[in-house]
């Protein structure tokens, strides 16, 4: 169950959590055209700070443009709404916070043609720890290659963080967990590795960090953060296609994402990755990442929006 806060920002106003409701004939509920973000705020020595807020807001609005959702709020208004919400709920947060903005089509019309439906927006934020478990962050998770293929660019638009795209992820995640695994790995329609159900993937081979390009997947903000950190650490990075059997013989592997942060993969399809533990490069990247989000790296202070 969600750890409820006091307020949710809904259509320009702070409303009580329990009163943030929509009609059962809300268009996006029936047809799936909505876009959302996953953003985190971390506890720092200078208070709560949102990680890469502007980048998340920019991607949210880009997704809305792709999906032809004419958001009634500007870039600046959305950033301010995040800050106002966290300030209003500050007494509710006793850990790191997960933030979920959503732009969706509301009540008023039905049918496939969507442009006459009103466009609504909400932002909610609540206490949320490690998405794949604290043990997973340290010791790694077990992953299964899914029988579901990642949405093709020939049928859906992967550069949009669209709600409809995540039915694919839900089914893959369900299959993996029902088979006793922690997470799913999806291939693209050509058989190359795409991503997890909600994460990007990296592998390490011979000291080099390798990650697939964004041919058919979301442009990940956490992935971009890892690439920047790797450069700082002097780790050579290669962006190229990989296959699942290359992951089997990798020295290390890990998932990245706002929810997953940096989570090691210790096993894929019953093959142990490396020595079956979190690898040394993965740990270095993790340590640097958590140092940044905690506000302890002066170089990356521009990644943080402090809530004063």
CSV table of C-alpha atoms in Angstrom, one decimal:
chain,number,residue,atom,x,y,z
A,1,UNK,CA,0.0,0.0,0.0
A,2,UNK,CA,1.1,3.6,-0.7
A,3,UNK,CA,2.4,5.6,2.2
A,4,UNK,CA,-0.1,8.4,1.9
A,5,UNK,CA,0.9,12.0,2.2
A,6,UNK,CA,-1.5,14.9,3.1
A,7,UNK,CA,-1.9,16.6,-0.3
A,8,UNK,CA,-1.9,15.9,-4.0
A,9,UNK,CA,-1.5,18.6,-6.6
A,10,UNK,CA,-4.4,18.4,-9.0
A,11,UNK,CA,-5.2,20.8,-11.8
A,12,UNK,CA,-3.4,23.7,-10.2
A,13,UNK,CA,-4.6,23.2,-6.6
A,14,UNK,CA,-3.5,21.3,-3.5
A,15,UNK,CA,-6.3,18.9,-2.5
A,16,UNK,CA,-6.5,16.4,0.3
A,17,UNK,CA,-5.1,13.0,-0.7
A,18,UNK,CA,-8.4,11.3,-0.2
A,19,UNK,CA,-10.2,13.9,-2.4
A,20,UNK,CA,-8.0,13.6,-5.5
A,21,UNK,CA,-10.5,11.8,-7.6
A,22,UNK,CA,-11.6,11.4,-11.3
A,23,UNK,CA,-14.8,10.3,-13.0
A,24,UNK,CA,-15.2,6.6,-14.1
A,25,UNK,CA,-15.6,7.8,-17.7
A,26,UNK,CA,-12.2,9.6,-17.7
A,27,UNK,CA,-10.9,9.2,-21.3
A,28,UNK,CA,-7.4,8.0,-20.4
A,29,UNK,CA,-8.8,5.3,-18.1
A,30,UNK,CA,-10.5,3.7,-21.1
A,31,UNK,CA,-8.0,4.4,-23.9
A,32,UNK,CA,-4.6,4.7,-22.2
A,33,UNK,CA,-3.5,8.0,-23.7
A,34,UNK,CA,-1.6,9.6,-20.8
A,35,UNK,CA,2.0,10.4,-19.9
A,36,UNK,CA,3.8,10.3,-16.6
A,37,UNK,CA,7.1,10.7,-15.0
A,38,UNK,CA,8.9,9.0,-12.1
A,39,UNK,CA,11.0,11.5,-10.2
A,40,UNK,CA,12.8,11.2,-6.8
A,41,UNK,CA,13.6,13.6,-4.0
A,42,UNK,CA,16.4,12.6,-1.6
A,43,UNK,CA,17.2,13.6,1.9
A,44,UNK,CA,20.3,15.7,2.0
A,45,UNK,CA,22.2,17.6,4.7
A,46,UNK,CA,20.5,20.8,3.3
A,47,UNK,CA,17.0,19.2,3.3
A,48,UNK,CA,14.9,17.5,0.7
A,49,UNK,CA,16.1,17.8,-2.9
A,50,UNK,CA,14.5,16.7,-6.2
A,51,UNK,CA,16.9,15.0,-8.5
A,52,UNK,CA,17.0,16.4,-12.1
A,53,UNK,CA,13.6,18.0,-11.8
A,54,UNK,CA,13.9,20.1,-15.0
A,55,UNK,CA,15.0,17.1,-17.0
A,56,UNK,CA,12.0,15.1,-15.9
A,57,UNK,CA,9.6,18.0,-16.6
A,58,UNK,CA,11.1,18.5,-20.0
A,59,UNK,CA,10.7,14.8,-20.8
A,60,UNK,CA,7.1,14.9,-19.5
A,61,UNK,CA,6.2,17.8,-21.8
A,62,UNK,CA,8.0,16.1,-24.7
A,63,UNK,CA,6.0,13.0,-24.1
A,64,UNK,CA,2.8,15.0,-24.1
A,65,UNK,CA,3.7,16.6,-27.4
A,66,UNK,CA,4.3,13.2,-28.9
A,67,UNK,CA,0.9,11.9,-27.7
A,68,UNK,CA,-0.9,15.1,-28.8
A,69,UNK,CA,-1.8,16.1,-25.2
A,70,UNK,CA,-1.9,19.9,-25.0
A,71,UNK,CA,-0.8,20.4,-21.4
A,72,UNK,CA,-2.4,23.5,-19.9
A,73,UNK,CA,0.6,24.1,-17.7
A,74,UNK,CA,4.0,25.5,-18.6
A,75,UNK,CA,7.5,24.1,-17.9
A,76,UNK,CA,7.9,26.7,-15.1
A,77,UNK,CA,4.5,26.0,-13.6
A,78,UNK,CA,5.1,22.3,-13.4
A,79,UNK,CA,8.5,22.7,-11.7
A,80,UNK,CA,6.9,25.1,-9.2
A,81,UNK,CA,4.0,22.6,-8.6
A,82,UNK,CA,6.5,19.9,-7.6
A,83,UNK,CA,8.2,22.2,-5.1
A,84,UNK,CA,4.9,23.5,-3.7
A,85,UNK,CA,3.6,19.9,-3.2
A,86,UNK,CA,6.7,18.8,-1.4
A,87,UNK,CA,6.7,21.9,0.8
A,88,UNK,CA,3.0,21.3,1.7
A,89,UNK,CA,3.7,17.6,2.6
A,90,UNK,CA,7.1,18.1,4.3
A,91,UNK,CA,5.9,16.8,7.6
A,92,UNK,CA,4.8,13.5,5.9
A,93,UNK,CA,8.2,12.6,4.5
A,94,UNK,CA,10.6,10.6,6.7
A,95,UNK,CA,12.6,9.0,3.9
A,96,UNK,CA,13.4,9.5,0.2
A,97,UNK,CA,10.4,10.5,-1.8
A,98,UNK,CA,9.0,9.2,-5.1
A,99,UNK,CA,7.1,11.8,-7.2
A,100,UNK,CA,4.5,10.9,-9.9
A,101,UNK,CA,3.3,13.7,-12.3
A,102,UNK,CA,0.6,12.5,-14.7
A,103,UNK,CA,-0.9,14.4,-17.7
A,104,UNK,CA,-4.1,12.7,-18.8
A,105,UNK,CA,-7.4,13.1,-20.7
A,106,UNK,CA,-10.3,13.7,-18.4
A,107,UNK,CA,-14.1,13.4,-18.5
A,108,UNK,CA,-16.3,14.8,-21.2
A,109,UNK,CA,-16.1,12.8,-24.4
A,110,UNK,CA,-15.7,9.1,-25.3
A,111,UNK,CA,-14.5,7.3,-28.4
A,112,UNK,CA,-11.1,6.8,-30.0
A,113,UNK,CA,-10.8,10.4,-31.3
A,114,UNK,CA,-9.2,12.1,-28.3
A,115,UNK,CA,-8.5,15.7,-29.1
A,116,UNK,CA,-11.8,17.1,-27.7
A,117,UNK,CA,-11.3,15.5,-24.3
A,118,UNK,CA,-10.1,17.9,-21.6
A,119,UNK,CA,-6.4,17.6,-20.5
A,120,UNK,CA,-5.9,17.3,-16.8
A,121,UNK,CA,-2.8,17.0,-14.6
A,122,UNK,CA,-1.9,15.8,-11.2
A,123,UNK,CA,1.3,15.3,-9.1
A,124,UNK,CA,1.5,13.0,-6.1
A,125,UNK,CA,4.5,12.2,-3.9
A,126,UNK,CA,5.1,9.7,-1.1
A,127,UNK,CA,7.7,7.9,0.9
A,128,UNK,CA,9.2,5.1,-1.2
A,129,UNK,CA,12.4,3.1,-0.7
A,130,UNK,CA,14.3,0.8,-3.0
A,131,UNK,CA,12.0,-0.3,-5.9
A,132,UNK,CA,13.7,-3.7,-6.2
A,133,UNK,CA,14.5,-4.0,-2.5
A,134,UNK,CA,17.3,-2.9,-0.3
A,135,UNK,CA,18.9,-6.4,-0.6
A,136,UNK,CA,18.7,-6.1,-4.4
A,137,UNK,CA,20.7,-2.8,-4.3
A,138,UNK,CA,23.5,-4.5,-2.4
A,139,UNK,CA,23.4,-8.2,-3.5
A,140,UNK,CA,21.7,-8.1,-6.9
A,141,UNK,CA,18.5,-9.5,-8.4
A,142,UNK,CA,17.4,-12.5,-10.5
A,143,UNK,CA,16.1,-11.7,-14.0
A,144,UNK,CA,14.3,-13.6,-16.6
A,145,UNK,CA,14.2,-12.9,-20.4
A,146,UNK,CA,10.5,-12.2,-21.1
A,147,UNK,CA,8.5,-14.0,-23.8
A,148,UNK,CA,7.0,-10.5,-24.4
A,149,UNK,CA,8.9,-8.4,-26.9
A,150,UNK,CA,9.4,-4.7,-26.2
A,151,UNK,CA,6.9,-2.5,-28.1
A,152,UNK,CA,8.1,-1.9,-31.7
A,153,UNK,CA,8.7,1.5,-33.0
A,154,UNK,CA,6.5,0.4,-35.9
A,155,UNK,CA,3.4,0.3,-33.6
A,156,UNK,CA,4.0,2.5,-30.6
A,157,UNK,CA,6.1,5.6,-29.8
A,158,UNK,CA,8.9,4.6,-27.4
A,159,UNK,CA,10.2,8.1,-26.9
A,160,UNK,CA,7.0,9.0,-25.0
A,161,UNK,CA,6.6,7.8,-21.4
A,162,UNK,CA,3.1,6.8,-22.3
A,163,UNK,CA,0.8,4.9,-19.9
A,164,UNK,CA,-0.3,2.6,-22.7
A,165,UNK,CA,3.3,1.5,-23.3
A,166,UNK,CA,3.4,0.0,-19.8
A,167,UNK,CA,0.9,-2.8,-20.4
A,168,UNK,CA,3.8,-4.5,-22.2
A,169,UNK,CA,5.9,-4.0,-19.0
A,170,UNK,CA,3.2,-5.2,-16.7
A,171,UNK,CA,2.8,-8.5,-18.5
A,172,UNK,CA,6.6,-9.0,-18.7
A,173,UNK,CA,6.9,-8.2,-14.9
A,174,UNK,CA,4.0,-10.5,-14.0
A,175,UNK,CA,5.5,-13.4,-16.0
A,176,UNK,CA,8.9,-13.0,-14.4
A,177,UNK,CA,7.7,-12.8,-10.9
A,178,UNK,CA,5.3,-15.7,-11.3
A,179,UNK,CA,8.3,-17.7,-12.5
A,180,UNK,CA,10.2,-16.8,-9.3
A,181,UNK,CA,12.4,-14.0,-10.6
A,182,UNK,CA,12.6,-10.4,-9.5
A,183,UNK,CA,12.5,-8.6,-12.8
A,184,UNK,CA,12.1,-9.1,-16.6
A,185,UNK,CA,14.4,-8.4,-19.4
A,186,UNK,CA,12.7,-7.5,-22.7
A,187,UNK,CA,14.2,-7.9,-26.2
A,188,UNK,CA,13.3,-5.8,-29.2
A,189,UNK,CA,11.6,-7.2,-32.3
A,190,UNK,CA,15.0,-7.9,-33.8
A,191,UNK,CA,16.1,-10.0,-30.9
A,192,UNK,CA,18.5,-7.5,-29.3
A,193,UNK,CA,18.3,-6.5,-25.7
A,194,UNK,CA,16.0,-3.5,-25.2
A,195,UNK,CA,15.5,-2.9,-21.4
A,196,UNK,CA,13.9,-4.1,-18.3
A,197,UNK,CA,10.2,-3.7,-17.5
A,198,UNK,CA,11.0,-0.2,-16.2
A,199,UNK,CA,14.7,0.1,-16.4
A,200,UNK,CA,17.7,0.5,-18.7
A,201,UNK,CA,20.4,-2.1,-18.7
A,202,UNK,CA,24.2,-1.9,-18.5
A,203,UNK,CA,26.8,-4.7,-18.7
A,204,UNK,CA,30.5,-4.7,-18.0
A,205,UNK,CA,33.0,-6.6,-20.0
A,206,UNK,CA,36.8,-6.4,-19.7
A,207,UNK,CA,36.5,-3.2,-17.7
A,208,UNK,CA,34.2,-1.4,-20.3
A,209,UNK,CA,30.7,-0.3,-19.6
A,210,UNK,CA,28.2,-1.2,-22.4
A,211,UNK,CA,24.6,-0.1,-22.8
A,212,UNK,CA,22.1,-0.4,-25.7
A,213,UNK,CA,21.2,2.7,-27.8
A,214,UNK,CA,17.7,4.3,-27.6
A,215,UNK,CA,16.5,2.8,-30.9
A,216,UNK,CA,13.2,1.7,-29.4
A,217,UNK,CA,13.2,2.8,-25.8
A,218,UNK,CA,12.8,5.8,-23.6
A,219,UNK,CA,15.7,8.3,-23.2
A,220,UNK,CA,16.5,7.5,-19.6
A,221,UNK,CA,17.6,10.3,-17.3
A,222,UNK,CA,19.2,7.9,-14.8
A,223,UNK,CA,21.1,6.2,-17.6
A,224,UNK,CA,22.4,9.6,-18.7
A,225,UNK,CA,23.5,10.2,-15.1
A,226,UNK,CA,25.4,6.9,-15.0
A,227,UNK,CA,27.1,7.8,-18.3
A,228,UNK,CA,28.3,11.1,-16.8
A,229,UNK,CA,29.5,9.4,-13.6
A,230,UNK,CA,31.3,6.7,-15.6
A,231,UNK,CA,33.2,9.4,-17.5
A,232,UNK,CA,34.2,11.0,-14.1
A,233,UNK,CA,35.5,7.7,-12.9
A,234,UNK,CA,37.5,7.1,-16.1
A,235,UNK,CA,35.4,4.1,-17.1
A,236,UNK,CA,35.2,3.6,-20.9
A,237,UNK,CA,31.6,3.6,-22.1
A,238,UNK,CA,30.3,2.0,-25.3
A,239,UNK,CA,26.7,2.4,-26.6
A,240,UNK,CA,25.9,-0.5,-28.9
A,241,UNK,CA,23.5,-3.3,-29.4
A,242,UNK,CA,23.9,-6.4,-27.1
A,243,UNK,CA,22.3,-9.8,-27.1
A,244,UNK,CA,21.1,-11.7,-24.1
A,245,UNK,CA,23.8,-14.4,-24.4
A,246,UNK,CA,26.4,-11.6,-24.1
A,247,UNK,CA,24.8,-10.7,-20.8
A,248,UNK,CA,25.3,-14.4,-19.7
A,249,UNK,CA,29.1,-14.0,-20.1
A,250,UNK,CA,29.4,-10.4,-18.8
A,251,UNK,CA,31.5,-9.7,-15.8
A,252,UNK,CA,28.8,-7.5,-14.3
A,253,UNK,CA,25.3,-6.3,-15.2
A,254,UNK,CA,22.9,-3.8,-13.6
A,255,UNK,CA,19.6,-2.0,-14.2
A,256,UNK,CA,19.2,1.8,-13.9
A,257,UNK,CA,16.1,3.9,-13.5
A,258,UNK,CA,14.5,6.5,-11.3
A,259,UNK,CA,12.7,3.7,-9.3
A,260,UNK,CA,15.5,1.1,-9.6
A,261,UNK,CA,18.3,3.6,-9.1
A,262,UNK,CA,21.4,1.3,-9.8
A,263,UNK,CA,20.4,-2.3,-9.1
A,264,UNK,CA,22.9,-5.1,-9.8
A,265,UNK,CA,21.8,-8.2,-11.8
A,266,UNK,CA,23.3,-11.4,-10.3
A,267,UNK,CA,21.5,-13.9,-12.5
A,268,UNK,CA,19.8,-14.0,-15.9
A,269,UNK,CA,17.9,-17.0,-17.1
A,270,UNK,CA,19.6,-19.2,-14.5
A,271,UNK,CA,23.1,-18.1,-15.6
A,272,UNK,CA,25.1,-16.5,-12.9
A,273,UNK,CA,26.5,-13.1,-14.0
A,274,UNK,CA,30.2,-12.8,-13.1
A,275,UNK,CA,30.8,-14.1,-9.6
A,276,UNK,CA,27.1,-13.7,-8.7
A,277,UNK,CA,27.6,-10.6,-6.6
A,278,UNK,CA,27.7,-6.9,-7.1
A,279,UNK,CA,30.7,-6.1,-9.2
A,280,UNK,CA,33.4,-3.5,-8.4
A,281,UNK,CA,32.5,-1.1,-11.2
A,282,UNK,CA,28.8,-1.4,-10.3
A,283,UNK,CA,29.6,-0.5,-6.7
A,284,UNK,CA,31.8,2.5,-7.7
A,285,UNK,CA,28.9,3.8,-9.9
A,286,UNK,CA,26.4,3.2,-7.1
A,287,UNK,CA,28.6,5.0,-4.5
A,288,UNK,CA,29.1,8.0,-6.8
A,289,UNK,CA,25.4,8.1,-7.7
A,290,UNK,CA,24.2,8.1,-4.1
A,291,UNK,CA,26.8,10.6,-3.2
A,292,UNK,CA,25.4,12.9,-5.9
A,293,UNK,CA,21.7,12.5,-4.9
A,294,UNK,CA,22.6,13.1,-1.3
A,295,UNK,CA,24.1,16.4,-2.2
A,296,UNK,CA,27.7,15.5,-1.4
A,297,UNK,CA,29.3,16.1,-4.8
A,298,UNK,CA,29.7,19.8,-5.6
A,299,UNK,CA,30.1,19.2,-9.3
A,300,UNK,CA,26.5,18.0,-9.6
A,301,UNK,CA,24.7,20.5,-7.4
A,302,UNK,CA,22.9,21.6,-10.5
A,303,UNK,CA,21.1,18.2,-10.6
A,304,UNK,CA,19.4,19.0,-7.3
A,305,UNK,CA,16.4,21.3,-6.6
A,306,UNK,CA,16.3,22.0,-2.9
A,307,UNK,CA,13.0,22.3,-1.1
A,308,UNK,CA,13.4,25.1,1.4
